[in-house]
XYZ file of C-alpha atoms in Angstrom:
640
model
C 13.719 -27.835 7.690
C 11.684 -29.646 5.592
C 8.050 -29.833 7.774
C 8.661 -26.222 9.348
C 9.040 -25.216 5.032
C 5.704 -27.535 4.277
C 4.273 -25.544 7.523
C 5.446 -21.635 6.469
C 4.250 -22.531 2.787
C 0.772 -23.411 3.667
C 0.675 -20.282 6.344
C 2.589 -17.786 4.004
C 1.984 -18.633 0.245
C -1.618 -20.437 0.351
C -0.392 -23.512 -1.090
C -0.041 -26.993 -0.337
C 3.164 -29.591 -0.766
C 3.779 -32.537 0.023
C 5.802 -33.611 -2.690
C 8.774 -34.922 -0.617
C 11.674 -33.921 -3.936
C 9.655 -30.472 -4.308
C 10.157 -29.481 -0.597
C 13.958 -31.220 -0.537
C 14.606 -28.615 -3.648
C 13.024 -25.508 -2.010
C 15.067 -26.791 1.067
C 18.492 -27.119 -0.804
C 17.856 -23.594 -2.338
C 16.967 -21.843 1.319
C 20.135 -23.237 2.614
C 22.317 -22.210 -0.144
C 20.934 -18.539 -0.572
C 21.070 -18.084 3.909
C 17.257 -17.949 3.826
C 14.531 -19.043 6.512
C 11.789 -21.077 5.739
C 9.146 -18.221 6.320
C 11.157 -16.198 3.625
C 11.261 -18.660 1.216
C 7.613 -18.881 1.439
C 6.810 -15.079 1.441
C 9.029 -14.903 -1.983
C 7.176 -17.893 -3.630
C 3.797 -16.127 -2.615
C 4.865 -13.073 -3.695
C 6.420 -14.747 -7.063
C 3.223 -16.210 -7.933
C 0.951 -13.377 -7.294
C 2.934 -11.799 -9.662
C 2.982 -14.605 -12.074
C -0.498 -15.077 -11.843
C -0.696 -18.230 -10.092
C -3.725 -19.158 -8.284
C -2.953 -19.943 -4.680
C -4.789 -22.617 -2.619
C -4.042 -25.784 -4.526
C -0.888 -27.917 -4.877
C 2.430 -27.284 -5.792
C 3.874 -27.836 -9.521
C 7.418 -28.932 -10.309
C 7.290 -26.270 -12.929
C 6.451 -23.496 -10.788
C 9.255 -24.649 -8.347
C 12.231 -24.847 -10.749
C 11.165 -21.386 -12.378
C 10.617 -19.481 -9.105
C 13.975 -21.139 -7.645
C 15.793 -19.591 -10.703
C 14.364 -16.287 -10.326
C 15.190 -16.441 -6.638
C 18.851 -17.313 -7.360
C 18.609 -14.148 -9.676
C 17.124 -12.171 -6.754
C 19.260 -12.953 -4.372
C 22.713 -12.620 -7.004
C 21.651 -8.956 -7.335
C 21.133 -8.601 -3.087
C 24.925 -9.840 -2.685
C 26.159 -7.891 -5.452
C 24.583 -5.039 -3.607
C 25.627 -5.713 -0.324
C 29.151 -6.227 -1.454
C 29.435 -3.026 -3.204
C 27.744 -1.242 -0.202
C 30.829 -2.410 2.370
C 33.772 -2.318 0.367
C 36.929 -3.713 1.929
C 39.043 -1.960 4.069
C 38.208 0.805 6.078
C 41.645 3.288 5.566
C 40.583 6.113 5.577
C 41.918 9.287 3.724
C 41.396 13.068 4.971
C 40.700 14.255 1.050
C 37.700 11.936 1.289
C 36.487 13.924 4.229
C 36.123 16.928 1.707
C 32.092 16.391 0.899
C 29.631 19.299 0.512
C 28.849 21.168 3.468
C 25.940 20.988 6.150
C 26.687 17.328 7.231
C 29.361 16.088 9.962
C 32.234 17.953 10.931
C 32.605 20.564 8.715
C 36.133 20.355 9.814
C 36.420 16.715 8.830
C 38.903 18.011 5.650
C 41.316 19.228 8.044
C 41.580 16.341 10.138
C 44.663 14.297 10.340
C 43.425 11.414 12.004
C 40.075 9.277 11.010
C 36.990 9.934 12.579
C 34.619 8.347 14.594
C 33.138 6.318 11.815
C 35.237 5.108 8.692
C 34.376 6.682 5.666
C 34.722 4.309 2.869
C 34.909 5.672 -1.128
C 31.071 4.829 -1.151
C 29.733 6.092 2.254
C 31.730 9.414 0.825
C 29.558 9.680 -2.094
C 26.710 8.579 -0.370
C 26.208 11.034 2.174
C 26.345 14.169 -1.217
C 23.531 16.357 -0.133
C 23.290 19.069 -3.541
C 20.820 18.427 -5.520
C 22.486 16.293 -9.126
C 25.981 16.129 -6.510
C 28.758 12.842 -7.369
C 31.212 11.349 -5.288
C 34.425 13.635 -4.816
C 37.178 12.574 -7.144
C 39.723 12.579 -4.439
C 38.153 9.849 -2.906
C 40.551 6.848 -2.659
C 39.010 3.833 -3.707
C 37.304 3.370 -6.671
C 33.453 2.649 -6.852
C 31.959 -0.463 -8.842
C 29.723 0.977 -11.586
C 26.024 -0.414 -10.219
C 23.490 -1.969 -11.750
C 21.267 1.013 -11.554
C 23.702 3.337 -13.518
C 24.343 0.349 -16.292
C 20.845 -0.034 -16.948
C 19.235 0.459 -20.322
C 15.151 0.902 -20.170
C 15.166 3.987 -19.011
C 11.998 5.949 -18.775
C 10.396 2.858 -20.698
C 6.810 2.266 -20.033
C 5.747 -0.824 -18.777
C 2.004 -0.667 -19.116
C -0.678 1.454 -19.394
C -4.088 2.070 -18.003
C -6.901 3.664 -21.014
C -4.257 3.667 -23.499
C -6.600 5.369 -25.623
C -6.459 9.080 -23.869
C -3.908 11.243 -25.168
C -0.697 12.207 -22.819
C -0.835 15.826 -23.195
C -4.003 17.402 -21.591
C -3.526 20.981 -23.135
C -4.218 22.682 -19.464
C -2.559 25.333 -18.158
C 0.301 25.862 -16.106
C -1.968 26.188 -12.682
C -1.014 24.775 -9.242
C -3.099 22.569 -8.053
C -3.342 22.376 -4.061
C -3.859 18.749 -2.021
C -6.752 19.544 0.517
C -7.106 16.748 3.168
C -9.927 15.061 4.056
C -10.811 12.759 6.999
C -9.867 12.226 10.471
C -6.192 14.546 10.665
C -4.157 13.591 13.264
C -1.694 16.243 15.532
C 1.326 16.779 14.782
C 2.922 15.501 17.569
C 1.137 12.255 18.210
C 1.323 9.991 20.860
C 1.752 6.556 20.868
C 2.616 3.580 22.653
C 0.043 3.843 24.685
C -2.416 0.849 23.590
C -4.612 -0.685 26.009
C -6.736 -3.739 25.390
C -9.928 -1.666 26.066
C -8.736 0.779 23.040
C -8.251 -2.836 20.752
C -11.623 -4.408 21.649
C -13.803 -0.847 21.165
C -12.038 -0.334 17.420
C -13.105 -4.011 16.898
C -16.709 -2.976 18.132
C -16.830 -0.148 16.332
C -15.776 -1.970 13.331
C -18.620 -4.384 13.495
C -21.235 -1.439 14.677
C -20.057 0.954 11.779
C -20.742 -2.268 9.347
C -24.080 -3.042 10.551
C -25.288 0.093 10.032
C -23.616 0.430 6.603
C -25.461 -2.621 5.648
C -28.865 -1.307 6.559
C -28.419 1.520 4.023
C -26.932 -0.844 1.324
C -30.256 -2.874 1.514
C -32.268 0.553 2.009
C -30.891 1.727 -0.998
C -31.396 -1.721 -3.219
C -34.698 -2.072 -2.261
C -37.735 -0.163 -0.847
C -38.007 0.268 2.926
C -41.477 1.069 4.196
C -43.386 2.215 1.477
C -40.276 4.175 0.466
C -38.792 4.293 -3.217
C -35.179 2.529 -3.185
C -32.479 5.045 -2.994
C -34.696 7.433 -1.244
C -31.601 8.549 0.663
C -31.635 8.950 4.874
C -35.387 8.269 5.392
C -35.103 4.786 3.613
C -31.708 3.958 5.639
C -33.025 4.503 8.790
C -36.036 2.613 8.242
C -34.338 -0.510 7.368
C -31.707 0.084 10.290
C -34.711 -0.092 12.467
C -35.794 -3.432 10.298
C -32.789 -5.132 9.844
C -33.070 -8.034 12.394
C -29.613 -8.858 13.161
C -29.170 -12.286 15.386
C -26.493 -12.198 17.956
C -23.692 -14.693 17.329
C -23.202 -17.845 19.335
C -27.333 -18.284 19.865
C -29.426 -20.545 18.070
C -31.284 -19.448 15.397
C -33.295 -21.409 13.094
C -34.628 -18.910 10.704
C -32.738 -16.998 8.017
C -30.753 -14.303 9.722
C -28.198 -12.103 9.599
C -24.946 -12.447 11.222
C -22.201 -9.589 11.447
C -18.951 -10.308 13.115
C -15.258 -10.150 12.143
C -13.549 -13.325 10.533
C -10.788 -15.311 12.944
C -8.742 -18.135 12.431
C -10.112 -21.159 14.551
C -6.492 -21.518 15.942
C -4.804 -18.554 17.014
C -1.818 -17.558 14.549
C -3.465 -20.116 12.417
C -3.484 -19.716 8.172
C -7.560 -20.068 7.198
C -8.987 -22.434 5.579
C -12.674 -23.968 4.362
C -12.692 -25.595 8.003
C -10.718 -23.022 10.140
C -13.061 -20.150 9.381
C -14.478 -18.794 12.618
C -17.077 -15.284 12.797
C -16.434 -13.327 15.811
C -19.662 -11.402 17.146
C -19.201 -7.703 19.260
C -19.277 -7.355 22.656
C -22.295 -5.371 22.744
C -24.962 -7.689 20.571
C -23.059 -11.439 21.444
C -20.654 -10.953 24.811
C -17.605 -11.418 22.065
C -18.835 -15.256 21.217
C -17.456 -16.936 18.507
C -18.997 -19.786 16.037
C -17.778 -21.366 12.834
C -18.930 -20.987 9.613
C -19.733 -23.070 6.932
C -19.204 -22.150 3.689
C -19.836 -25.061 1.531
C -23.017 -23.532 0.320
C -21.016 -20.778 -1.353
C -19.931 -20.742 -4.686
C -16.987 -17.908 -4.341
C -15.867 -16.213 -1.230
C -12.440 -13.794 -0.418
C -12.000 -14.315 3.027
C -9.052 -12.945 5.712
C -8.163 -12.491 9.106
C -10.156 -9.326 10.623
C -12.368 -8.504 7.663
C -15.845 -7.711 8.585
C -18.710 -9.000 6.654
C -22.280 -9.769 7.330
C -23.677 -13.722 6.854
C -27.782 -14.287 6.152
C -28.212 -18.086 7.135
C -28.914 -20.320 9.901
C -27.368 -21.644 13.520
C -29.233 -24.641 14.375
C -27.004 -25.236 17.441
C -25.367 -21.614 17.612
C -21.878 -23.237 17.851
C -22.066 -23.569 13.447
C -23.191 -20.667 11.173
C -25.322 -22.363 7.770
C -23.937 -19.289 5.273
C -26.164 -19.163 2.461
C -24.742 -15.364 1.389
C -22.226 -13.516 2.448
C -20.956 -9.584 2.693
C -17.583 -8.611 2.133
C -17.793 -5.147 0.333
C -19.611 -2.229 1.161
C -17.677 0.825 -0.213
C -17.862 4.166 1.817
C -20.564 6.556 -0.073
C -19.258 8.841 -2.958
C -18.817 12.305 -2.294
C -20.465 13.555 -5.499
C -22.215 12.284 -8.116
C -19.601 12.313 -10.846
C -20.109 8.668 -11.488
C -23.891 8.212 -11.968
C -24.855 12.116 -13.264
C -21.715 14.069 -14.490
C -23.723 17.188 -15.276
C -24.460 17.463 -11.605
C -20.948 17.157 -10.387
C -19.543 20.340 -10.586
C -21.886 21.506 -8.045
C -21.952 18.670 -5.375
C -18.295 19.135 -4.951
C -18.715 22.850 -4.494
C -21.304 21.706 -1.575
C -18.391 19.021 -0.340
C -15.635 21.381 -0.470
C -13.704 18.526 -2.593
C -12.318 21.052 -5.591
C -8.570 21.029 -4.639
C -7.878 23.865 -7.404
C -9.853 23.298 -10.022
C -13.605 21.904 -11.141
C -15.010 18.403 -11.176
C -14.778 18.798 -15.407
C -10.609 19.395 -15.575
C -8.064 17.824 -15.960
C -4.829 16.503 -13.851
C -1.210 15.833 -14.704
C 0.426 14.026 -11.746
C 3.696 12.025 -10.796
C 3.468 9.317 -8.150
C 6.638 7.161 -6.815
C 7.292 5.314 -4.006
C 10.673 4.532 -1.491
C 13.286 3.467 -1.333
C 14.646 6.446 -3.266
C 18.285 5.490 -3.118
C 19.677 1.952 -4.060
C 21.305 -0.660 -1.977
C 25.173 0.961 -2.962
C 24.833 4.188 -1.350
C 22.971 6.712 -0.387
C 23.676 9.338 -3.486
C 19.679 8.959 -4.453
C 19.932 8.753 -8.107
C 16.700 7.069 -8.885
C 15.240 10.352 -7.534
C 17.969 12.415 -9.215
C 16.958 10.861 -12.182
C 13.200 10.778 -12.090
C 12.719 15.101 -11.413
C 15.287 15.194 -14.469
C 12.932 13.171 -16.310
C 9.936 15.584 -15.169
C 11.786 18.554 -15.522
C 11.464 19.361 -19.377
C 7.687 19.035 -19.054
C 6.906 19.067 -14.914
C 3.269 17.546 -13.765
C 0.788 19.565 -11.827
C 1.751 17.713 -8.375
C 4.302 14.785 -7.479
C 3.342 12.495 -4.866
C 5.941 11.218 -2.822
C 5.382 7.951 -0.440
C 8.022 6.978 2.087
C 10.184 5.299 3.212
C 12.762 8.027 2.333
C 15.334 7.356 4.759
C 14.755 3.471 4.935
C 15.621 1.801 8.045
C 16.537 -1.278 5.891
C 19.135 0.246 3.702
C 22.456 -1.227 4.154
C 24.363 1.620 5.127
C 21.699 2.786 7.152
C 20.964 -0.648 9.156
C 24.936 -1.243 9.791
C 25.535 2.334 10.538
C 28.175 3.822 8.282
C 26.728 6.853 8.409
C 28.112 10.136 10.216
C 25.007 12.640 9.874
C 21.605 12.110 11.433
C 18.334 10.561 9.779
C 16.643 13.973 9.769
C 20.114 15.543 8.240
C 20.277 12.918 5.299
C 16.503 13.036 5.192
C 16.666 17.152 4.807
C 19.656 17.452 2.501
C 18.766 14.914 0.479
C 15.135 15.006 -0.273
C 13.775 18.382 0.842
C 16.630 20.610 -0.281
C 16.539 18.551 -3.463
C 13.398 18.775 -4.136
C 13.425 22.674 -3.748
C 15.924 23.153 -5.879
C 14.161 21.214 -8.334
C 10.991 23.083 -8.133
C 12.608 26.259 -8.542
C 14.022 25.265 -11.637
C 11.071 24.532 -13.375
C 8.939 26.440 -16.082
C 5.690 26.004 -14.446
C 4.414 24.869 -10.953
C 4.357 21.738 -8.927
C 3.298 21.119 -6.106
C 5.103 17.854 -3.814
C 3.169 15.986 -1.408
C 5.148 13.808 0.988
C 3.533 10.809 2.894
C 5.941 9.145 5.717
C 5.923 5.733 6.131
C 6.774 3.362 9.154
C 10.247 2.514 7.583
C 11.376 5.811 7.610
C 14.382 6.135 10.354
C 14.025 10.247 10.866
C 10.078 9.936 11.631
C 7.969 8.488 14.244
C 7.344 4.482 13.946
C 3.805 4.151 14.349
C 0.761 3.637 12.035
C -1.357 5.811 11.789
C 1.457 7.896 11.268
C 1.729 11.970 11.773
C 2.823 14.437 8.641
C 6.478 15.262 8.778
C 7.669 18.225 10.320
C 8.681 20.166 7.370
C 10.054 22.784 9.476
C 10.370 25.775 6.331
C 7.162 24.198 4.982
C 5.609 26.382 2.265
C 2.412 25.871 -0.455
C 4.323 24.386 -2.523
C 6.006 21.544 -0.349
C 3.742 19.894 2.102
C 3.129 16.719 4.472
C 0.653 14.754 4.556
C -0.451 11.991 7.041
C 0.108 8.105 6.861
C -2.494 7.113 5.547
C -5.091 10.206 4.142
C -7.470 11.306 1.999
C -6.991 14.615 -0.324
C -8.334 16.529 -3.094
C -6.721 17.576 -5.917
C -8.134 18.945 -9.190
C -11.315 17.421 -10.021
C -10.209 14.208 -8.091
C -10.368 13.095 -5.040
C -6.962 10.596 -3.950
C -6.327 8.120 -1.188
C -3.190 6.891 -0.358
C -1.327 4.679 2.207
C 2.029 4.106 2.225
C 2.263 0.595 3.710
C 2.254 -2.501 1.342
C -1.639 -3.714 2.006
C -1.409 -6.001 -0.958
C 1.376 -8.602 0.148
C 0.336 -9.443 3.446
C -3.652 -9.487 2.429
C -2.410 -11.874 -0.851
C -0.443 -14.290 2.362
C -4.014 -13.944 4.275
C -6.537 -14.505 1.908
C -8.848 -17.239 1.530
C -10.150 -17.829 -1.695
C -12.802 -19.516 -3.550
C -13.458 -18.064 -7.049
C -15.882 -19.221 -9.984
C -13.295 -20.817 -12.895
C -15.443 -19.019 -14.966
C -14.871 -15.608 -13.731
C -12.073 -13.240 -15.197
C -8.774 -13.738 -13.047
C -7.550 -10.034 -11.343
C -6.167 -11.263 -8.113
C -4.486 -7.708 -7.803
C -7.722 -6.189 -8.651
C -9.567 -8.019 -6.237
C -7.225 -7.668 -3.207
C -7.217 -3.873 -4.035
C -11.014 -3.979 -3.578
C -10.349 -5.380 -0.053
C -9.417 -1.900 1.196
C -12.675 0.085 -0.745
C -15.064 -2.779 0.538
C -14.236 -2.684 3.589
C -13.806 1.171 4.288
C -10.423 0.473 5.512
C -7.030 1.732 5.086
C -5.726 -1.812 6.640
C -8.348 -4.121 6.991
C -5.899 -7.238 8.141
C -6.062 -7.751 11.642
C -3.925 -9.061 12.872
C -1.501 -6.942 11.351
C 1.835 -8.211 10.781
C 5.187 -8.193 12.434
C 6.774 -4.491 11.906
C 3.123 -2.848 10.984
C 2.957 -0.766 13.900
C -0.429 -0.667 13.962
C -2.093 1.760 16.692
C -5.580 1.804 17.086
C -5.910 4.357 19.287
C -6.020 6.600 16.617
C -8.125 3.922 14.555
C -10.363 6.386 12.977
C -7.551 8.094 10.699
C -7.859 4.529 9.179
C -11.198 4.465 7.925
C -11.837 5.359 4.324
C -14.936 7.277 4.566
C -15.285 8.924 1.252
C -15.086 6.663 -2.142
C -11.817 8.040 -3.942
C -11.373 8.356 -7.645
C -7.637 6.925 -7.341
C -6.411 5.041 -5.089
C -2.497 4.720 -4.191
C -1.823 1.517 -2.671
C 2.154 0.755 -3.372
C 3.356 -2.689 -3.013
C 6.513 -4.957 -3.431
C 4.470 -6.817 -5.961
C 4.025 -5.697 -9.330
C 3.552 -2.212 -10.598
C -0.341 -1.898 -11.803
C -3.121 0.665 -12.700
C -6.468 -1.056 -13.118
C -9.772 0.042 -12.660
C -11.752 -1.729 -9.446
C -15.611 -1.481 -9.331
C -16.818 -0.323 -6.036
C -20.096 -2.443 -6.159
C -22.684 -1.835 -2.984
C -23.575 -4.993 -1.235
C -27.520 -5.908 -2.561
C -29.308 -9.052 -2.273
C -27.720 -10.102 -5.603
C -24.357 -10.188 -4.420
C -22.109 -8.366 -1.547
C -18.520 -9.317 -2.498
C -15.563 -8.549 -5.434
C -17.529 -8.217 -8.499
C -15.098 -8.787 -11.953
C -14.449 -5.971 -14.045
C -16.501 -7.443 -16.502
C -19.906 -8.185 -14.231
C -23.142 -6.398 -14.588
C -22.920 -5.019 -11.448
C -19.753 -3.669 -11.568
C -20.390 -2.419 -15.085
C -23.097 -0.142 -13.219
C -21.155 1.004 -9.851
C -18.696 3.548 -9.652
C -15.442 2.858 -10.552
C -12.011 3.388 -8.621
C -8.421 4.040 -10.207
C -5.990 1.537 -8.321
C -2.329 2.087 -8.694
C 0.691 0.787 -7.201
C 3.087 2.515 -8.582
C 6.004 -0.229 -7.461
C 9.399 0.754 -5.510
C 11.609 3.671 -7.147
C 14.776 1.782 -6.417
C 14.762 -1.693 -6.255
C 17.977 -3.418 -4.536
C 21.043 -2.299 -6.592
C 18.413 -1.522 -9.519
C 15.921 1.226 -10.570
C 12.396 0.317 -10.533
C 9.165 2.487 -11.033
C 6.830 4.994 -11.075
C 3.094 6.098 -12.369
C 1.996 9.415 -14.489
C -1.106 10.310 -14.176
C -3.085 12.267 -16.852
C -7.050 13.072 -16.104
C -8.264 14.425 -19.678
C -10.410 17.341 -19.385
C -14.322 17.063 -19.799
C -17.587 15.077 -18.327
C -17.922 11.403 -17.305
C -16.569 9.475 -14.594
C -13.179 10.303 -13.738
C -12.170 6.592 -14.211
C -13.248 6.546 -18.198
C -10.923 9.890 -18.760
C -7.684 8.577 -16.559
C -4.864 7.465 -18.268
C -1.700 5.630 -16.006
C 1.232 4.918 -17.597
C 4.145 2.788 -15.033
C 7.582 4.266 -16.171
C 10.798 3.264 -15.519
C 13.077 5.370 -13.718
């Protein structure tokens, strides 16, 4: 237990232990709480991301004894929940049966004997489809109060992004309409039908879409034939017919560029400064591979399937010299809010990117993220409580990620439930949500995103909008992941977690100088790399598909950016700096260069329910007026 935990800690956290007590501890605990090694490992990652514990060096006894007693905490509140999600004994009483119509028998009342699955006191109040609806009072065994309902922060903020701008924008009651952008895929999709030729041309497309995109950086950062930089298409395709790009694999003994995708040496492998292989195209270098050598490089964020472009030498062609290296170059902007607000207005009129209103107003929006119902049942208070919370003063639009009906919820996994996925998922959410919209004083309009966890919907990723069936303006579906307009801002969003994997992937050498945003700078990966989900290989349960690869690409430069996570709620502002001769990677919030780039709103909003507990979500206000959209955004993470 002990060497495959020294293994999964190296390949899952980014840290190294061989401290023989530290290991026997981490051991001890694993056993005790029914955890594999791999697990164990993913929490302490995940525990000192959040924490703010730089990965990649050894182990501290002090880190150990206080992530052991927060996993001991952790895992208290997953028993509690599980325990109060399968009650003992399974009698089952016909006055139970009695629940709101539309789901099951509607006979069930009536019936003498029990039905085909037991209904326990807390399945009974689980499966309440009216919107604000509690458990009947008949039902016969009595229901542990929760954590979630004995909590006391309530609707307290957690943190908040430009503290300075002022909660109430003073608009009026409009609705604003989300307009996607991008590659849209059909609504009834078809998957499972991945070849190898489909994975290897994404790959090359990957590496033929970044070669390009670094010809126009360096056209833009410098002039290209007589040209002035920034000249626009002329100077780009000039230094696309300049750039000299050296196939990978073949020796080269003059500075040249090199643009491939990063590997592990060994397949399955964790990187590290030795294990870091670039992978050429098929088209420029037959698919050849050579290793790279980075000990030239002060600072590097490195991960399995990111591409980036290397200037340096390959005296044998086996071994890549890097002298600089290319991890980031955003997509372009689709206006020029950033750089010349007076001129904004205007471009997005010639983008089509106003999604009700001008680049110069303002936006009031809610964003959460699933699970929606805790661990106990399936009654979804969190979201009961959270449109309560909006009602007395409702935002312009509420953006809803999946999972709603989450394939790992207790009740759902161990099916002890007598309705379908698409019955819970209608009753619950979509009636619910209609009821709550026609209660309020002023308009709102819901966006739903599906995610891969969601047990009524179609497990792949890219994922297709739900069916909506009765869908009207005011209720609408949206792809997994997509690009939309709304207001004077222009929103990307994907509901898988990005962050946790890429912070388990990531290779890492930062100046001790530098500002430490780990968050901020695995955020970036997805805006440097014009990619949705730029880890390759993805991880077990990702359902990745890339036959439909291009509804992954980020091709326009949002103004926020929704990327929710198990790790800790945020809102932070991420530079989008272009890749110049100065530097092509994560520049600090507090660097020249990304002082000068456009900036990007990143939010994770965190989960809405959290085991047996409530967790979070993020209101968004965008003051009125001119500037970048960043420097008038407030984000405030609330408790549900």
């Amino acid at each position: 237990m002990e060497q495959e935990l020294r293994r999964a800690l190296q390949t899952q956290a980014g840290v190294k232990c061989s401290d023989a007590a530290l290991l026997t501890q981490l051991s001890t605990a694993a056993s005790s709480h029914g955890l594999a090694a791999k697990e164990v490992a993913s929490r302490l990652g995940a525990y000192m991301l959040n924490q703010k514990i730089m990965a990649g060096g050894a182990l501290s006894g002090a880190t150990v004894d206080h992530f052991l007693s927060a996993l001991a905490r952790e895992c208290n509140k997953e028993n509690q929940g599980r325990g109060a999600a399968t009650p003992g004994g399974t009698k089952w009483d016909g006055a139970a049966g009695a629940r709101y119509p539309g789901l099951g028998d509607s006979n069930r009342a009536e019936q003498q004997g029990p039905p085909s699955t037991p209904i326990t006191g807390r399945t009974a109040a689980a499966v309440a489809p009216g919107f604000g609806s509690k458990a009947s009072p008949a039902t016969p065994q009595s229901v542990p109060r929760s954590a979630f309902k004995a909590r006391t922060n309530r609707a307290q903020v957690v943190s908040t992004l430009n503290r300075h701008i002022p909660r109430a924008t003073g608009q009026e009651a409009r609705l604003v309409h989300a307009e996607p952008r991008g590659v849209q895929l059909p609504q009834r999709h078809l998957y499972l039908m991945e070849r190898l030729e489909d994975k290897v041309a994404a790959i090359n497309a990957r590496i033929s879409g970044w070669r390009k995109a670094l010809a126009a950086a360096l056209a833009a950062a410098a002039p290209a034939n007589g040209q002035a930089a920034g000249n626009g298409e002329a100077a780009a395709a000039a230094a696309a017919e300049g750039l000299e790009i050296a196939p990978v694999g073949v020796p080269v003994q003059e500075d040249s560029y090199f643009v491939g995708r990063i590997v592990c040496e060994v397949e399955g492998g964790h990187l590290n400064d030795t294990a870091v292989v670039l992978e050429g195209d098929t088209a420029t270098s037959e698919g050849a591979r050579a290793a790279l050598d980075l000990s030239q490089l002060s600072s590097y964020r490195l991960f399995p399937g990111q591409v980036v472009a290397v200037k340096g030498v390959s005296p044998n062609g086996s071994r890549i010299l890097a002298k600089h290296i290319w991890t980031h170059l955003p997509p372009p902007c689709p206006r020029a809010s950033s750089t010349a607000p007076g001129a904004a207005a205007d471009a997005m009129k010639v983008d089509g990117l106003i999604g009700g209103g001008s680049a110069e107003a303002g936006l009031s929006a809610v964003v959460a993220a699933g699970p929606y119902c805790i661990a106990d049942d399936l009654a979804y208070d969190p979201l009961h409580e959270m449109l309560t919370e909006l009602k007395a003063s409702p935002p312009q639009m509420l953006v809803l990620l999946g999972p709603f009906v989450d394939v790992e919820q207790p009740l759902i996994s161990g099916g002890m439930i007598d309705v379908t996925f698409q019955q819970l998922f209608q009753t619950q959410v979509v009636e619910r949500l209609q009821a709550w919209q026609a209660a309020l004083p002023s308009p709102c309009q819901v966006v739903l995103l599906p995610a891969v966890r969601d047990a009524f919907h179609d497990p792949t990723f890219p994922q297709p909008a739900i069916d909506l069936q009765a869908q009207d303006q005011q209720l609408v579906s949206l792809q997994n992941p997509c690009s939309f307009a709304a207001g004077p801002a222009l929103l990307a969003a994907v509901t898988h977690d990005v962050l946790r994997p890429l912070s388990s992937a990531e290779l890492a050498r930062v100046d001790p100088a530098a500002p430490a945003d780990r968050l901020g700078a695995l955020a970036s990966h997805v805006i440097g790399q014009r990619r949705f989900f730029p880890l390759y290989p993805a991880p077990p349960g990702s359902c990745l598909d890339l036959t439909a690869d291009a509804a992954l690409q980020l091709q326009q430069l949002p103004d926020l950016l929704l990327l929710p996570s198990d790790l800790a709620a945020f809102a932070k502002t991420v530079a989008a700096a272009p890749a110049t001769t100065a530097g092509g990677g994560y520049q600090p919030a507090a660097s020249p260069a990304a002082q000068s780039s456009p900036q990007v709103v990143v939010i994770n909003p965190g989960r809405l329910a959290k085991g047996s507990s409530g967790g979070t979500y993020a209101h968004i206000i965008v003051a009125a007026g001119s500037g970048s959209l960043a420097s008038r955004c407030r984000v405030d993470i609330v408790r549900v």
